[in-house]
CSV table of C-alpha atoms in Angstrom, one decimal:
chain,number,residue,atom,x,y,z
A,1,UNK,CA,66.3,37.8,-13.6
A,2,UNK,CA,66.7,41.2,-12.0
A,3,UNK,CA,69.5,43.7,-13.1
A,4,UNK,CA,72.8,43.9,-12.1
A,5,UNK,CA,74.1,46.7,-9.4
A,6,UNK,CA,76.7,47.4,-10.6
A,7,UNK,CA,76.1,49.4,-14.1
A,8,UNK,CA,77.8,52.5,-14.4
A,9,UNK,CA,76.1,55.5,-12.5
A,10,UNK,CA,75.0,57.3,-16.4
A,11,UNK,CA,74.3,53.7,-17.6
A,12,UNK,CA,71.5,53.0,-14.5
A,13,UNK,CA,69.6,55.8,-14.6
A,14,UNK,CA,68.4,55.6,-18.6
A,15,UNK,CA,67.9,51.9,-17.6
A,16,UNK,CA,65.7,53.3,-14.5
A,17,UNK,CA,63.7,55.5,-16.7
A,18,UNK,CA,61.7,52.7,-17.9
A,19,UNK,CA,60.2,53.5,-14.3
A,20,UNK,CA,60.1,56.8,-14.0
A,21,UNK,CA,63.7,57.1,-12.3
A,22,UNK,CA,65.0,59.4,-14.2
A,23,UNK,CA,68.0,60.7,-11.4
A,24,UNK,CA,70.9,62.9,-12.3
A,25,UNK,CA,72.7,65.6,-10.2
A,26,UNK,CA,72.1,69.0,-11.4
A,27,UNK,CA,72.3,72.5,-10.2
A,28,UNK,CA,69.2,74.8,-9.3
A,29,UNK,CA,68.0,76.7,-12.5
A,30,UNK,CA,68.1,81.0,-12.0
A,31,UNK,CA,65.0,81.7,-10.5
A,32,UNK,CA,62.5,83.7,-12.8
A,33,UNK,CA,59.7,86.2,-11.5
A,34,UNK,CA,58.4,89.3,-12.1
A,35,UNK,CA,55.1,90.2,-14.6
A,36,UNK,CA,54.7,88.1,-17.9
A,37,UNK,CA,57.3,87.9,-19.5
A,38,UNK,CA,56.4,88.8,-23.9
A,39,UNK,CA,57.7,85.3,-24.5
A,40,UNK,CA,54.9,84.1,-22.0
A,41,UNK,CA,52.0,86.1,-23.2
A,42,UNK,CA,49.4,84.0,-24.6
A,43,UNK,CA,46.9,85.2,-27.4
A,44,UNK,CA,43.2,84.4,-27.1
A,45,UNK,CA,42.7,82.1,-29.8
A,46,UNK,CA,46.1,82.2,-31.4
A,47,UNK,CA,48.1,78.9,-31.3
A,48,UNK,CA,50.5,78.4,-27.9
A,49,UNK,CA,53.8,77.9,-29.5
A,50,UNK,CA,55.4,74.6,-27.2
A,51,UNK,CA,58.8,73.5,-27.8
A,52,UNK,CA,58.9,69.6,-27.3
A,53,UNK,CA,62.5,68.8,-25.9
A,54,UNK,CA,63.4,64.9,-26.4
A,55,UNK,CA,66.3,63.0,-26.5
A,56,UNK,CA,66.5,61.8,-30.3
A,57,UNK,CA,69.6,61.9,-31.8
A,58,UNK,CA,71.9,60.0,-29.3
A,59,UNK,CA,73.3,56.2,-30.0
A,60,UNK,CA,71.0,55.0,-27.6
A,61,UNK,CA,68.0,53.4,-28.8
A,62,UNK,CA,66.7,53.3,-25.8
A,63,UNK,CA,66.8,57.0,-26.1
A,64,UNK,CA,65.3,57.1,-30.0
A,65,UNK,CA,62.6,54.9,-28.7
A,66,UNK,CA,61.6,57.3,-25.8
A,67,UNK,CA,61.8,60.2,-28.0
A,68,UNK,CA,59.4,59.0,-30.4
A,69,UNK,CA,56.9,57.5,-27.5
A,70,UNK,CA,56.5,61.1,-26.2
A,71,UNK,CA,56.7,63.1,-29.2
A,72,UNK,CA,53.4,60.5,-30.4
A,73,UNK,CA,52.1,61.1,-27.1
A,74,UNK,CA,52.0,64.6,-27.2
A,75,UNK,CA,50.3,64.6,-30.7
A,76,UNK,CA,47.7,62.4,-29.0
A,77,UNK,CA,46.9,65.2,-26.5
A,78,UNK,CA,47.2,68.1,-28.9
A,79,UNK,CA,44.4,66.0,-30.8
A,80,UNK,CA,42.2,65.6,-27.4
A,81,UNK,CA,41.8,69.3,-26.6
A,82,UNK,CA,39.3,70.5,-28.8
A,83,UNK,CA,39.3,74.0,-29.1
A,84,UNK,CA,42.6,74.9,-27.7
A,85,UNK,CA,45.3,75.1,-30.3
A,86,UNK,CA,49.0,73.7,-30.2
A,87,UNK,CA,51.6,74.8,-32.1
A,88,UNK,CA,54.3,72.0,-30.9
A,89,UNK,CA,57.8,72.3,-32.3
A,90,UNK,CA,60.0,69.4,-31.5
A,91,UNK,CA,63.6,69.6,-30.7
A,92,UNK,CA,66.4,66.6,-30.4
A,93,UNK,CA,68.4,66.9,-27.2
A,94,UNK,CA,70.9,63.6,-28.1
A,95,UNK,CA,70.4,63.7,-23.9
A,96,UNK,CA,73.0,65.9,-23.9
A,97,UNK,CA,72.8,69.0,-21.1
A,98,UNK,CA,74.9,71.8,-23.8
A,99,UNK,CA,72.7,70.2,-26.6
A,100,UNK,CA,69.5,70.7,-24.8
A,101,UNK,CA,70.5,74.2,-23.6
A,102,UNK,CA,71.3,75.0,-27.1
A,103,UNK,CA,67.7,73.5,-27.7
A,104,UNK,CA,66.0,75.5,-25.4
A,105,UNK,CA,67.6,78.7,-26.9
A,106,UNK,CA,66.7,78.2,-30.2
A,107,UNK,CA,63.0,77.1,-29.6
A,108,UNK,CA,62.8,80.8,-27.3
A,109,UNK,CA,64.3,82.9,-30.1
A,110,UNK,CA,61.6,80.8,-32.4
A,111,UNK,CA,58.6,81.9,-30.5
A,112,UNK,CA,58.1,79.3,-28.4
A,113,UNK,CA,56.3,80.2,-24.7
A,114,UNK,CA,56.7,77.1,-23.0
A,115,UNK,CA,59.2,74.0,-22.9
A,116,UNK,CA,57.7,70.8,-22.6
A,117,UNK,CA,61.2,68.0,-22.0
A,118,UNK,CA,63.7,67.2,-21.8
A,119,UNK,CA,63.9,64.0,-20.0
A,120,UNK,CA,67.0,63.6,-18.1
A,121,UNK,CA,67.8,65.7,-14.7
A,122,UNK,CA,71.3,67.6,-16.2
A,123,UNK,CA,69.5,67.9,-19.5
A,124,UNK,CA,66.6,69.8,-18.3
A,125,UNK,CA,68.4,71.9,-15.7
A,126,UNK,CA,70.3,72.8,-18.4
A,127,UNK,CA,67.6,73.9,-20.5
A,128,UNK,CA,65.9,75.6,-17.4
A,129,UNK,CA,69.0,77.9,-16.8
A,130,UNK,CA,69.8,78.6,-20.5
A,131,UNK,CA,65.5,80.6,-20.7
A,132,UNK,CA,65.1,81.9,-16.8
A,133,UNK,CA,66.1,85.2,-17.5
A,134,UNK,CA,63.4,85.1,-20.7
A,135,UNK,CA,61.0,84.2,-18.7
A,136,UNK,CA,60.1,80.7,-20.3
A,137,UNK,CA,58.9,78.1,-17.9
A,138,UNK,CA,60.2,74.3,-18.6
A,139,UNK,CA,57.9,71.4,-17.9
A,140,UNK,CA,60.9,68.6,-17.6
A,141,UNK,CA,60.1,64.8,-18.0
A,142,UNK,CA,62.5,63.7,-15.0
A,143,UNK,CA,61.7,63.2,-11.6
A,144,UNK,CA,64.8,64.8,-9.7
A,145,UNK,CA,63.6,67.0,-6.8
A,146,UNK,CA,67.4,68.6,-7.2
A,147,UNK,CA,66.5,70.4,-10.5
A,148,UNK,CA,62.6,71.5,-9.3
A,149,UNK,CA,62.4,75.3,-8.6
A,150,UNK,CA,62.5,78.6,-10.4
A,151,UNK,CA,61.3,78.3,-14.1
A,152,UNK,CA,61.8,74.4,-13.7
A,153,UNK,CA,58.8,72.1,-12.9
A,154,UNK,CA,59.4,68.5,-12.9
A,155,UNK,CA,56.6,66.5,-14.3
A,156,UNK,CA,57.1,62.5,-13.0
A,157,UNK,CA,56.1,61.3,-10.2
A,158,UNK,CA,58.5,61.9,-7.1
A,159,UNK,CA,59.3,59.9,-3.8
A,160,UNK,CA,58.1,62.6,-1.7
A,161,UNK,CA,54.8,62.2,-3.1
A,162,UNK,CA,54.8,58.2,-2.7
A,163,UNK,CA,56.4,58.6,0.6
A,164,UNK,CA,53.3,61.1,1.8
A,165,UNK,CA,50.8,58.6,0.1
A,166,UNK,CA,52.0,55.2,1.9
A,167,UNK,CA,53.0,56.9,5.3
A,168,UNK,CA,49.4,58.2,5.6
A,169,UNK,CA,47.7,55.1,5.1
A,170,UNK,CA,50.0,53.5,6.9
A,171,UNK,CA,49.5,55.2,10.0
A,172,UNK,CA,45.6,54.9,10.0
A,173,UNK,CA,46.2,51.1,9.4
A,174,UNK,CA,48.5,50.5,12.6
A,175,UNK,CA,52.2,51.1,10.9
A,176,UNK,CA,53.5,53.9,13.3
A,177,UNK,CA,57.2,53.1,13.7
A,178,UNK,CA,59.2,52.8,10.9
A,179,UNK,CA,63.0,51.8,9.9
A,180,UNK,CA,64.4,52.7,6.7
A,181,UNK,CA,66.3,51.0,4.2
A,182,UNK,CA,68.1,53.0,1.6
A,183,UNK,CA,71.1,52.7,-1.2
A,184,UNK,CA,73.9,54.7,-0.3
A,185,UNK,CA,73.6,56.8,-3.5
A,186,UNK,CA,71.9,59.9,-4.8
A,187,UNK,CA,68.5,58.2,-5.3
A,188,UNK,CA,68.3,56.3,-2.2
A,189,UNK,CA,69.7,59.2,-0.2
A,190,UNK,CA,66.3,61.4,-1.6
A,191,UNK,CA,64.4,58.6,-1.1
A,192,UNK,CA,65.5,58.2,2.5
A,193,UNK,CA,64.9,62.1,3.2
A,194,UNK,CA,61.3,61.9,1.3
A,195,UNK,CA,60.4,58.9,3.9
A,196,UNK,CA,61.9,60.4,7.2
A,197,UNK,CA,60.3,63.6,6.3
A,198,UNK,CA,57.2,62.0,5.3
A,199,UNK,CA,56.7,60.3,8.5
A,200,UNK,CA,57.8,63.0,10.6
A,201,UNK,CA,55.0,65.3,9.2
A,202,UNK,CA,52.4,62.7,9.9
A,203,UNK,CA,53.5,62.3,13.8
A,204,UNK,CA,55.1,59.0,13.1
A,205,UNK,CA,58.4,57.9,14.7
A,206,UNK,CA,61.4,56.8,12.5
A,207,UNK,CA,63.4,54.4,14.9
A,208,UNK,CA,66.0,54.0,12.3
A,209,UNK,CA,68.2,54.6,9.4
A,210,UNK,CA,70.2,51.9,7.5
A,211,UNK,CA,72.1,52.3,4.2
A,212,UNK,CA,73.8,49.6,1.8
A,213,UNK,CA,76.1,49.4,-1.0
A,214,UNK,CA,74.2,48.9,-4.2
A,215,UNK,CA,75.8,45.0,-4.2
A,216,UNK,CA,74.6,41.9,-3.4
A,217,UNK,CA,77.2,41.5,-1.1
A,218,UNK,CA,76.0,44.7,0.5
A,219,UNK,CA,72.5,44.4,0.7
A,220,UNK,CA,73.3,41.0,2.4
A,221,UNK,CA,75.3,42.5,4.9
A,222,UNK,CA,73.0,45.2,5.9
A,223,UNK,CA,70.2,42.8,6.3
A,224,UNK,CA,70.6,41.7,9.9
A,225,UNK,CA,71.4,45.4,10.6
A,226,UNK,CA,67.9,46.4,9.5
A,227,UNK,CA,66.1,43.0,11.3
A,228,UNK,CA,67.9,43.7,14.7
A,229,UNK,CA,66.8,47.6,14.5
A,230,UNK,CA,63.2,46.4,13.6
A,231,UNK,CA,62.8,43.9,16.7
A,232,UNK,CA,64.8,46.5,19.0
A,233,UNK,CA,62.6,49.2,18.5
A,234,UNK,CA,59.4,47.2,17.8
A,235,UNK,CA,58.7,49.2,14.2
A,236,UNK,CA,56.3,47.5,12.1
A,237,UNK,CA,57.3,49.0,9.1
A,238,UNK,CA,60.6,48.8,6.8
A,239,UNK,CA,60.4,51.4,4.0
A,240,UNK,CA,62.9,50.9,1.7
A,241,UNK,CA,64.3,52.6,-1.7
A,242,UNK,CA,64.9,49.6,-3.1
A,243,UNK,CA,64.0,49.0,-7.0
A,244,UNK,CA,62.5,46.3,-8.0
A,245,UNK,CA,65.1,45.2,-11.0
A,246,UNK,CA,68.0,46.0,-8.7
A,247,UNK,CA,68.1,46.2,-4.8
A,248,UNK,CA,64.3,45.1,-3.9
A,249,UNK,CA,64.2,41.3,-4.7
A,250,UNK,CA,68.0,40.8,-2.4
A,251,UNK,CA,66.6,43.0,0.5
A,252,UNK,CA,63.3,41.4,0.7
A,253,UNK,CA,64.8,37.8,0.5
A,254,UNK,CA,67.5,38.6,3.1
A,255,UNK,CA,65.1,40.1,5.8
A,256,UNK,CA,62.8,37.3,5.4
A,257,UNK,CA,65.5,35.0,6.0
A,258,UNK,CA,66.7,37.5,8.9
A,259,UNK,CA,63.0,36.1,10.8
A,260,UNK,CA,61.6,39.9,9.8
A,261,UNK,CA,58.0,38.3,8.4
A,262,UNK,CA,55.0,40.4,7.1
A,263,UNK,CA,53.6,39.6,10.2
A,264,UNK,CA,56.0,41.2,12.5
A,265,UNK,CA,56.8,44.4,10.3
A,266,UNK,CA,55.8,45.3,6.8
A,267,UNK,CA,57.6,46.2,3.8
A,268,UNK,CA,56.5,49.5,2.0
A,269,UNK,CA,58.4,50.8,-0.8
A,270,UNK,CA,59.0,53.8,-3.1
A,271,UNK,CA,59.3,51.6,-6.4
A,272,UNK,CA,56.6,49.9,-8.5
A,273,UNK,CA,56.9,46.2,-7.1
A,274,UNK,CA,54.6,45.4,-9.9
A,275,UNK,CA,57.0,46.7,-13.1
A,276,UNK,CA,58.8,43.2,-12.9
A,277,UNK,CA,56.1,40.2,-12.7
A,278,UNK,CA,58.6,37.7,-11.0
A,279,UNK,CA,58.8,40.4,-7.6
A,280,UNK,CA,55.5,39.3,-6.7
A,281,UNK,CA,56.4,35.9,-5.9
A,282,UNK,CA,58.7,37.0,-3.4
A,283,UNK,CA,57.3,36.2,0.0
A,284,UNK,CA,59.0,39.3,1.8
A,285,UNK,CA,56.6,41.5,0.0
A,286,UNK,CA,53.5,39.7,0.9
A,287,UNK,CA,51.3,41.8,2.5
A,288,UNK,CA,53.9,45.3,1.5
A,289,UNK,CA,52.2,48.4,0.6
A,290,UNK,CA,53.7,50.1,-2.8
A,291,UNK,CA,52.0,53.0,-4.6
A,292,UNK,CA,50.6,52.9,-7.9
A,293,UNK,CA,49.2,55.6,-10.2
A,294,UNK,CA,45.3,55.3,-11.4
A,295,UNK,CA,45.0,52.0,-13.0
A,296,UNK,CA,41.8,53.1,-14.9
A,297,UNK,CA,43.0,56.1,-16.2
A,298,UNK,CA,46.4,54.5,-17.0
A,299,UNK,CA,44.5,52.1,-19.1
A,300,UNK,CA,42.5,54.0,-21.1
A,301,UNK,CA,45.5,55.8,-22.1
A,302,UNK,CA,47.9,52.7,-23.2
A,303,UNK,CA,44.3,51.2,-25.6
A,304,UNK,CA,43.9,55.0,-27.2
A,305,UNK,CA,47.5,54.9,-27.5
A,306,UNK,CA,47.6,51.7,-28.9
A,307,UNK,CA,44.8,52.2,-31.2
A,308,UNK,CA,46.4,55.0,-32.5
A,309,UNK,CA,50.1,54.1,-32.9
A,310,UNK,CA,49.9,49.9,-33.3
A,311,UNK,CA,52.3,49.9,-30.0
A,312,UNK,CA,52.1,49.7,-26.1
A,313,UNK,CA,53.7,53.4,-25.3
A,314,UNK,CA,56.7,53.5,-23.2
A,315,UNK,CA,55.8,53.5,-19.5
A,316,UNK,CA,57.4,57.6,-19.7
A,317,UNK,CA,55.6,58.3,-22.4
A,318,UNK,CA,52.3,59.6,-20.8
A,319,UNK,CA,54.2,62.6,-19.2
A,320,UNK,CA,53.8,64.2,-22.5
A,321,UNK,CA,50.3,63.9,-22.7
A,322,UNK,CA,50.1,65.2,-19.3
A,323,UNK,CA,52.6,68.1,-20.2
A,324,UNK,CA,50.3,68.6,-23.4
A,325,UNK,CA,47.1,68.7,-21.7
A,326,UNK,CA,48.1,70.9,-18.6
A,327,UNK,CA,49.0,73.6,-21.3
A,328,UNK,CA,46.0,73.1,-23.1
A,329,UNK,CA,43.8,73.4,-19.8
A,330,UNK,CA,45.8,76.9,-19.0
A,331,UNK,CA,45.2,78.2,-22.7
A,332,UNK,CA,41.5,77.2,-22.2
A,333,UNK,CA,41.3,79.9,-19.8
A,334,UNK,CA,42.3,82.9,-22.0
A,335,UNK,CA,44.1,84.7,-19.7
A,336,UNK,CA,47.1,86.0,-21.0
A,337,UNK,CA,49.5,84.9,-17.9
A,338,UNK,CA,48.1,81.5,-18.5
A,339,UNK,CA,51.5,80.0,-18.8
A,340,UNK,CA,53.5,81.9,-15.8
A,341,UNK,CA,54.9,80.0,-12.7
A,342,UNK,CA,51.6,81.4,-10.3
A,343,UNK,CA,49.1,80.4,-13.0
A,344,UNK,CA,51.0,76.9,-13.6
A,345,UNK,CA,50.8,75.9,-9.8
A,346,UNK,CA,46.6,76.0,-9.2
A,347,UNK,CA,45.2,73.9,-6.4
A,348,UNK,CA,42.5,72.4,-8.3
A,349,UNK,CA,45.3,70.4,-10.8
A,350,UNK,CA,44.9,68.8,-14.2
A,351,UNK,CA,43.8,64.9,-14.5
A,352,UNK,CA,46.4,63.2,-16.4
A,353,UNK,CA,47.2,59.9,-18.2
A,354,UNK,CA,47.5,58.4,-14.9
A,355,UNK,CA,45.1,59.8,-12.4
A,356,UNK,CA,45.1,63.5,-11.0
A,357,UNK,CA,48.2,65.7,-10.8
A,358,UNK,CA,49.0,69.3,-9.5
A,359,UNK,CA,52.1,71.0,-9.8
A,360,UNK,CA,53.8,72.8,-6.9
A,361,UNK,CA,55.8,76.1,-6.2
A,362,UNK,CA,58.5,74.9,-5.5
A,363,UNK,CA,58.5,72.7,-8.9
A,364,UNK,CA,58.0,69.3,-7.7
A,365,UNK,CA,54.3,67.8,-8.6
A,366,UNK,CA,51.5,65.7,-6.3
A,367,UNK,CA,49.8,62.8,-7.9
A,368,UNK,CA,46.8,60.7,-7.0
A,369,UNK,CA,48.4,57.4,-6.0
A,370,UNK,CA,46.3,54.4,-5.0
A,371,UNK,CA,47.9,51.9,-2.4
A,372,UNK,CA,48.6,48.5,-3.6
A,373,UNK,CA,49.9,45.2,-1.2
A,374,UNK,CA,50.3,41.8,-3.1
A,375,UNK,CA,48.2,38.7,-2.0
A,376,UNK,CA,48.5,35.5,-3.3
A,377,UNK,CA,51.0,37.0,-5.7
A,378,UNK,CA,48.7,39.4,-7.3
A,379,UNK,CA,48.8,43.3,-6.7
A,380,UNK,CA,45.5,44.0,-5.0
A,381,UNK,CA,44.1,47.5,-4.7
A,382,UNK,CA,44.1,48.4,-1.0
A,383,UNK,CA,42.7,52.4,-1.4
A,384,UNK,CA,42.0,53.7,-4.5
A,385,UNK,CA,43.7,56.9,-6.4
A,386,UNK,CA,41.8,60.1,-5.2
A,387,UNK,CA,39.9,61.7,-8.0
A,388,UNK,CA,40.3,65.2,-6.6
A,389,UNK,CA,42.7,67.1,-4.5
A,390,UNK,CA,40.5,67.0,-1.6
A,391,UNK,CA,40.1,64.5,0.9
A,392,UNK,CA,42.4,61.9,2.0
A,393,UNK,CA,45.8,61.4,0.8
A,394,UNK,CA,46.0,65.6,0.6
């Protein structure tokens, strides 16, 4: 019913993109500054030359499948912006770091002023360090905080961001204590540090820490650890890492059995408890707060992409768009810095495939999130995605 935990490390994480988990250890890229760079300079009315990075080419076909999802939706988005044109070049990574390096090398020396890809964290560091010193800015499809800085902005959505989003409305709906459950590998040790640091900046109080081997076994054993910290310190909140194919459904299960009840503290979490349909019948995560990106917006997206292709697109695939229409919103501007770090990072943000997104200096993004619970086994809507970058939530 849910997937194993104990796949290989490289094996886990293309199984995790289909949720936007895309986690690999990387280096930080060269830092790029200075004034625009020729490579940057855009044209007024000339075509911005984009380099689409994807990872066609490997034996996966897992991988061919993402590669031709985002590749369709960026066409979709070059066709949505009017008068803004896209030159859009696309370039098979196989995945592969050297590969998308080489990638990112040749699409420079062809002209290109901006990499849009690749998808997975050593692939687009990679890519990121092989252009800094050209001053070509990558847009990468991953999620990894690890790779975010210099000429390296990550477009998916991050657990710092989720972690800000739920912590917030937790602590204006009486969830002021929290302990927090995490895997005892690179994912879960970020997602501990975005929740810790998420609650610390709102004036909450952390009363503890507990981390698990990604087993059964493990996340059995850890259980009663968790329960005894929650009634010891009185928290009414667990926040976990926990995803909902892998750790979630064990960890939720165990603690209810452990007498930790919605009731006494509830579950919040950095996954999407509603990617797998059977989680919501789970009655540890009645009444749990999750995050979820702009359902309306999201929709609209999968029927024009549907209408278009014959096909649901891959749950990745409207990063691309977003990449696409970010680009297409700087170009709009004329200005010829339009695609340099201080133009890409504007307060005001882009609105995306699903909901409103900004990107930041230090290369990590902020997303419009609504707050979801599940009643009754259904995801109900608690507070809706923001519509703007003012208000709550920011």
């Amino acid at each position: 019913m849910f997937a194993r935990l104990t796949q290989p490390r490289k094996a886990a994480a293309r199984l995790l993109a289909l949720f936007s988990l895309v986690w690999l250890a990387a280096c930080q890229p060269i830092v790029a500054s200075g004034p625009v760079s020729d490579a940057q300079r855009v044209t007024p009315g000339a075509p911005v030359k984009v380099a689409l990075l994807v990872p066609a080419g490997s034996s996966s076909g897992a991988d061919q499948l993402l590669a031709s999802n985002l590749e369709n939706a960026a066409r979709l988005a070059i066709a949505d912006l009017g008068n803004v044109e896209i030159d859009m070049k696309v370039y098979p990574t196989a995945g592969d770091p050297g590969r998308a390096a080489q990638a990112a090398t040749t699409a420079v020396s062809e002209g290109a002023q901006i990499i849009l890809g690749p998808l997975y964290a050593e692939a687009a560091n990679a890519a990121g360090v092989a252009v800094a010193n050209q001053g070509v800015n990558v847009l990468a499809f991953s999620n990894n905080p690890t790779i975010a800085g210099g000429n390296v902005f990550i477009l998916g959505p991050t657990f710092a961001n989720t972690a800000d989003r739920l912590v917030q409305y937790g602590m204006r709906n009486g969830i002021q204590r929290y302990v927090v459950a995490y895997g005892n590998d690179l994912q879960g040790t970020i997602g501990r540090d975005a929740i810790v640091n998420a609650v610390n900046r709102s004036g909450g109080a952390v009363a503890g820490t507990q981390p698990y081997e990604l087993s059964q076994a493990g996340v059995q054993s850890a259980a009663p650890r968790v329960a005894e910290t929650v009634r010891g310190s009185g928290a009414t909140g667990v926040f976990t890492t926990a995803g909902v194919n892998a750790d979630l459904p064990i960890l939720a299960t165990a603690l209810n059995e452990a007498g930790i009840t919605p009731q006494q503290a509830r579950m919040l979490g950095l996954t999407r408890w509603d990617a797998a349909p059977q989680a919501l019948a789970l009655p540890g995560l009645q009444n749990g707060l999750f995050a979820v990106p702009d359902t309306n917006r999201t929709r609209a997206f999968e029927q024009r992409y549907s209408a278009t292709y014959g096909a649901q697109p891959h749950p990745l695939a409207g990063l691309a768009y977003d990449g696409i229409a970010a680009i297409g919103a700087l170009a709009a501007t004329g200005r010829a810095d339009a695609l340099t770090q201080s133009a890409l990072v504007q307060s005001q943000g882009f609105k995306g495939t699903s909901g409103i997104f900004r990107l930041l200096s230090n290369g990590t993004n902020q997303r419009g999130l609504a707050v979801a619970t599940i009643r009754n086994n259904q995801v109900v809507i608690l507070d809706p995605a923001p519509t703007s970058f003012r208000g709550a939530g920011f």
